[in-house]
Amino acid sequence: MSINAQSNVEYKVINQQVYNIQLMDRQVETKIQFVSENPNDATISKYVALEHCFSDQECDTIETYFSQVKAMTGEVGGKSVHKATRDSTLHWLRLNDHPDSVWIYEKIMHHVAQVNAENWQFRLDGFESSIQLTEYEPGGHYTWHQDIGSRRSGLRKLSVSVQLSDPETYVGGGLELHATQKPVMMPRSRGTLVIFPSYTLHRVTAMTEGTRRALVTWIGGLEAYR
Ligand SMILES: O=C(O)CCC(=O)C(=O)O
Ligand SMILES: [Fe+2]
């Protein structure tokens, strides 16, 4: 399946002027141009949440991997654990080790390709890493952050989170996105797939009771962000 979408958003240059600008060591000629408003702007979302995207049975199946895959304590920026920033346990669901999990990768890519084509038209090449299964216990959280960092995480363009736990079984542990003026809590219902650009500030609020399980992954591109 091709996941590259051709942008259907067209902007026009409506005002262009040439300026001479003096820099420290030289004079440069630069063009400053303004682009038109585009009616399609209204359709660009900050995030997309698809409730009931994964069925209860599919969530049950994904949850069985938590006991099959070795757990690590959540890392940040691929490095040492900083519990004040992130306190969760993670399991990398690698396709090589679990080829029967390919349907999860396919299902995620199917929805990401569709949602990307409808909203952002980012140039995507594939998964930036394996799927990550994350578990938060009381006290667990992940403070405000962006998913783009240096090295390979700089290739991330879209972040994906799937709510695996029944919302009745835990308290706290909400995924919040700060994409507009105010943080917005994502739907908590089991099987919800949330997709957002990886530059979006987000967090997981502190857990106070129970266990929250989520599936997290990133779709990226080999080229710069566009
Ligand atoms: O648990 C989640 O839903 C999101 C976790 C997260 O933000 C991350 O792993 O980068
Ligand atoms: Fe994140």
CSV table of C-alpha atoms and ligand atoms in Angstrom, one decimal:
chain,number,residue,atom,x,y,z
A,1,MET,CA,0.0,0.0,0.0
A,2,SER,CA,1.3,3.4,-0.9
A,3,ILE,CA,1.1,5.8,2.0
A,4,ASN,CA,2.2,8.9,0.1
A,5,ALA,CA,-0.6,11.2,-0.5
A,6,GLN,CA,-0.5,14.0,-3.0
A,7,SER,CA,-1.5,17.3,-1.4
A,8,ASN,CA,-4.7,18.8,-2.8
A,9,VAL,CA,-4.1,22.0,-1.0
A,10,GLU,CA,-3.1,24.9,-3.3
A,11,TYR,CA,-1.9,28.2,-2.1
A,12,LYS,CA,-1.4,31.2,-4.4
A,13,VAL,CA,1.2,33.9,-4.0
A,14,ILE,CA,-0.8,37.0,-3.7
A,15,ASN,CA,1.8,39.6,-2.9
A,16,GLN,CA,5.4,39.5,-3.6
A,17,GLN,CA,8.1,42.1,-3.0
A,18,VAL,CA,11.8,42.2,-3.4
A,19,TYR,CA,13.8,43.7,-0.6
A,20,ASN,CA,17.5,44.5,-0.1
A,21,ILE,CA,18.6,43.5,3.3
A,22,GLN,CA,21.9,44.4,4.9
A,23,LEU,CA,23.5,41.5,6.8
A,24,MET,CA,26.6,41.8,8.9
A,25,ASP,CA,28.9,41.1,6.0
A,26,ARG,CA,26.9,41.6,2.9
A,27,GLN,CA,23.8,42.9,1.2
A,28,VAL,CA,21.3,40.3,0.0
A,29,GLU,CA,18.3,40.5,-2.2
A,30,THR,CA,15.3,38.6,-0.8
A,31,LYS,CA,11.8,38.0,-1.9
A,32,ILE,CA,9.1,38.2,0.7
A,33,GLN,CA,5.8,36.8,-0.3
A,34,PHE,CA,2.5,36.2,1.2
A,35,VAL,CA,0.2,33.4,0.4
A,36,SER,CA,-3.6,33.3,0.0
A,37,GLU,CA,-6.0,31.8,2.5
A,38,ASN,CA,-7.2,28.5,1.4
A,39,PRO,CA,-10.7,27.1,2.1
A,40,ASN,CA,-9.2,23.7,2.6
A,41,ASP,CA,-7.4,25.0,5.7
A,42,ALA,CA,-10.6,24.4,7.6
A,43,THR,CA,-10.2,20.6,7.2
A,44,ILE,CA,-6.7,20.4,8.7
A,45,SER,CA,-7.1,18.8,12.1
A,46,LYS,CA,-4.8,19.1,15.0
A,47,TYR,CA,-5.4,15.4,15.8
A,48,VAL,CA,-7.8,12.6,15.0
A,49,ALA,CA,-9.3,10.2,17.5
A,50,LEU,CA,-11.1,7.2,16.1
A,51,GLU,CA,-13.2,5.6,18.9
A,52,HIS,CA,-13.9,1.8,18.8
A,53,CYS,CA,-11.2,1.4,16.1
A,54,PHE,CA,-10.0,-1.7,17.7
A,55,SER,CA,-12.6,-4.2,19.0
A,56,ASP,CA,-12.6,-5.6,22.6
A,57,GLN,CA,-11.3,-8.9,21.1
A,58,GLU,CA,-8.5,-7.1,19.3
A,59,CYS,CA,-7.5,-5.2,22.4
A,60,ASP,CA,-7.6,-8.6,24.4
A,61,THR,CA,-5.2,-10.1,21.8
A,62,ILE,CA,-2.8,-7.1,21.9
A,63,GLU,CA,-2.8,-7.3,25.7
A,64,THR,CA,-1.6,-10.9,25.6
A,65,TYR,CA,1.7,-9.6,24.2
A,66,PHE,CA,2.4,-7.7,27.4
A,67,SER,CA,3.3,-11.0,29.1
A,68,GLN,CA,5.1,-12.4,26.1
A,69,VAL,CA,7.5,-9.4,25.5
A,70,LYS,CA,10.2,-8.5,28.0
A,71,ALA,CA,9.5,-5.3,29.9
A,72,MET,CA,11.8,-2.3,30.3
A,73,THR,CA,11.4,0.8,32.3
A,74,GLY,CA,10.3,3.7,30.0
A,75,GLU,CA,13.2,5.4,28.4
A,76,VAL,CA,13.3,9.0,27.3
A,77,GLY,CA,15.2,10.1,24.2
A,78,GLY,CA,16.5,6.5,23.9
A,79,LYS,CA,18.5,7.0,27.1
A,80,SER,CA,18.6,6.7,30.8
A,81,VAL,CA,15.3,6.7,32.8
A,82,HIS,CA,14.2,9.8,34.4
A,83,LYS,CA,11.3,8.9,36.5
A,84,ALA,CA,10.2,12.5,37.1
A,85,THR,CA,9.7,12.8,33.3
A,86,ARG,CA,8.3,9.4,32.6
A,87,ASP,CA,7.3,6.6,34.8
A,88,SER,CA,5.9,3.6,32.8
A,89,THR,CA,7.0,0.2,31.7
A,90,LEU,CA,7.4,-0.6,28.1
A,91,HIS,CA,7.6,-3.6,25.9
A,92,TRP,CA,8.9,-3.5,22.3
A,93,LEU,CA,6.6,-5.6,20.1
A,94,ARG,CA,9.2,-6.5,17.4
A,95,LEU,CA,7.8,-8.0,14.2
A,96,ASN,CA,10.8,-10.3,13.9
A,97,ASP,CA,10.1,-11.9,17.3
A,98,HIS,CA,6.3,-11.8,16.8
A,99,PRO,CA,5.4,-12.2,13.2
A,100,ASP,CA,1.8,-13.0,14.1
A,101,SER,CA,1.4,-9.3,15.2
A,102,VAL,CA,1.7,-8.1,11.6
A,103,TRP,CA,-2.1,-7.5,11.5
A,104,ILE,CA,-1.6,-4.8,14.2
A,105,TYR,CA,1.0,-3.0,12.1
A,106,GLU,CA,-1.2,-3.3,9.0
A,107,LYS,CA,-4.3,-2.0,10.7
A,108,ILE,CA,-2.5,1.0,12.1
A,109,MET,CA,-0.9,1.8,8.8
A,110,HIS,CA,-4.3,1.5,7.0
A,111,HIS,CA,-5.8,4.1,9.3
A,112,VAL,CA,-2.8,6.4,9.4
A,113,ALA,CA,-2.6,6.4,5.6
A,114,GLN,CA,-6.2,7.4,5.3
A,115,VAL,CA,-6.2,10.0,8.1
A,116,ASN,CA,-3.0,11.5,6.8
A,117,ALA,CA,-4.4,11.8,3.3
A,118,GLU,CA,-7.5,13.5,4.6
A,119,ASN,CA,-5.7,15.9,7.0
A,120,TRP,CA,-2.0,16.5,6.7
A,121,GLN,CA,-0.7,14.9,3.5
A,122,PHE,CA,2.7,14.4,5.1
A,123,ARG,CA,5.2,12.3,3.1
A,124,LEU,CA,5.4,9.1,5.0
A,125,ASP,CA,7.7,6.2,4.4
A,126,GLY,CA,6.8,3.8,7.1
A,127,PHE,CA,7.1,2.9,10.8
A,128,GLU,CA,9.9,4.8,12.5
A,129,SER,CA,10.2,1.9,15.1
A,130,SER,CA,8.5,-1.1,16.4
A,131,ILE,CA,5.2,-0.9,18.2
A,132,GLN,CA,5.7,0.0,21.9
A,133,LEU,CA,3.4,-1.5,24.5
A,134,THR,CA,3.3,0.8,27.6
A,135,GLU,CA,1.9,0.1,31.0
A,136,TYR,CA,1.2,2.8,33.7
A,137,GLU,CA,0.6,1.9,37.3
A,138,PRO,CA,-0.4,4.3,40.1
A,139,GLY,CA,2.1,7.2,40.2
A,140,GLY,CA,2.9,6.5,36.5
A,141,HIS,CA,2.8,9.4,34.1
A,142,TYR,CA,4.6,11.0,31.2
A,143,THR,CA,5.1,14.8,31.5
A,144,TRP,CA,4.5,17.3,28.6
A,145,HIS,CA,6.7,16.4,25.7
A,146,GLN,CA,7.0,16.2,21.9
A,147,ASP,CA,7.9,12.9,20.3
A,148,ILE,CA,10.4,14.4,17.9
A,149,GLY,CA,14.0,14.4,19.2
A,150,SER,CA,17.4,14.1,17.7
A,151,ARG,CA,18.7,11.1,15.8
A,152,ARG,CA,16.1,8.7,14.5
A,153,SER,CA,13.2,10.1,16.5
A,154,GLY,CA,13.7,13.2,14.3
A,155,LEU,CA,12.2,11.2,11.4
A,156,ARG,CA,8.9,10.8,13.3
A,157,LYS,CA,5.9,12.7,11.7
A,158,LEU,CA,2.8,11.1,13.1
A,159,SER,CA,2.4,9.7,16.6
A,160,VAL,CA,-0.1,6.9,17.3
A,161,SER,CA,-1.7,5.8,20.6
A,162,VAL,CA,-4.3,3.1,21.1
A,163,GLN,CA,-6.2,2.9,24.4
A,164,LEU,CA,-6.1,-0.8,25.4
A,165,SER,CA,-7.6,-0.7,28.9
A,166,ASP,CA,-11.2,-0.4,29.9
A,167,PRO,CA,-11.6,3.2,31.3
A,168,GLU,CA,-13.6,1.8,34.2
A,169,THR,CA,-10.5,0.0,35.5
A,170,TYR,CA,-8.2,2.9,36.1
A,171,VAL,CA,-8.2,6.5,37.4
A,172,GLY,CA,-5.9,9.3,36.0
A,173,GLY,CA,-3.6,8.3,33.1
A,174,GLY,CA,-5.4,10.5,30.5
A,175,LEU,CA,-3.7,11.3,27.2
A,176,GLU,CA,-3.8,15.1,26.8
A,177,LEU,CA,-2.8,17.0,23.7
A,178,HIS,CA,-1.8,20.7,23.9
A,179,ALA,CA,-2.5,21.5,20.2
A,180,THR,CA,-4.5,24.6,20.7
A,181,GLN,CA,-4.9,27.2,23.5
A,182,LYS,CA,-6.0,24.6,26.1
A,183,PRO,CA,-5.0,21.0,26.6
A,184,VAL,CA,-7.6,18.5,25.4
A,185,MET,CA,-8.2,15.1,26.9
A,186,MET,CA,-8.4,12.3,24.3
A,187,PRO,CA,-11.3,9.9,24.5
A,188,ARG,CA,-10.6,7.1,27.0
A,189,SER,CA,-12.8,4.4,25.5
A,190,ARG,CA,-11.2,1.1,24.9
A,191,GLY,CA,-9.9,0.7,21.3
A,192,THR,CA,-9.6,4.4,20.6
A,193,LEU,CA,-6.9,5.2,18.0
A,194,VAL,CA,-5.4,8.7,18.4
A,195,ILE,CA,-3.2,10.1,15.6
A,196,PHE,CA,-1.4,13.5,15.9
A,197,PRO,CA,1.6,15.2,14.3
A,198,SER,CA,4.7,14.3,16.4
A,199,TYR,CA,5.5,18.0,17.0
A,200,THR,CA,2.4,18.3,19.2
A,201,LEU,CA,2.9,18.8,22.9
A,202,HIS,CA,1.2,16.0,24.9
A,203,ARG,CA,1.3,14.2,28.2
A,204,VAL,CA,-0.1,11.3,30.2
A,205,THR,CA,-1.6,12.6,33.5
A,206,ALA,CA,-0.7,10.8,36.7
A,207,MET,CA,-2.3,7.5,37.4
A,208,THR,CA,-3.9,7.2,40.8
A,209,GLU,CA,-5.6,3.7,40.6
A,210,GLY,CA,-5.5,0.6,38.4
A,211,THR,CA,-3.4,0.0,35.3
A,212,ARG,CA,-3.5,1.7,32.0
A,213,ARG,CA,-2.2,-0.1,29.0
A,214,ALA,CA,-1.6,1.6,25.6
A,215,LEU,CA,0.0,0.9,22.3
A,216,VAL,CA,2.3,3.6,21.0
A,217,THR,CA,4.1,4.0,17.7
A,218,TRP,CA,5.3,6.5,15.2
A,219,ILE,CA,5.1,6.8,11.4
A,220,GLY,CA,7.9,8.7,9.8
A,221,GLY,CA,9.5,9.9,6.7
A,222,LEU,CA,13.1,9.8,5.4
A,223,GLU,CA,12.8,13.4,4.2
A,224,ALA,CA,12.5,16.5,6.2
A,225,TYR,CA,9.1,17.4,7.6
A,226,ARG,CA,6.6,17.9,4.7
B,1,LIG,O1,0.5,6.5,26.7
B,1,LIG,C1,0.2,7.2,25.7
B,1,LIG,O2,-0.9,7.2,25.2
B,1,LIG,C2,1.2,8.1,25.0
B,1,LIG,C3,2.6,7.9,25.5
B,1,LIG,C4,3.6,8.8,24.9
B,1,LIG,O3,3.3,10.0,24.8
B,1,LIG,C5,4.9,8.3,24.3
B,1,LIG,O4,5.2,7.2,24.5
B,1,LIG,O5,5.6,9.1,23.7
B,2,FE,FE,4.7,10.9,23.4
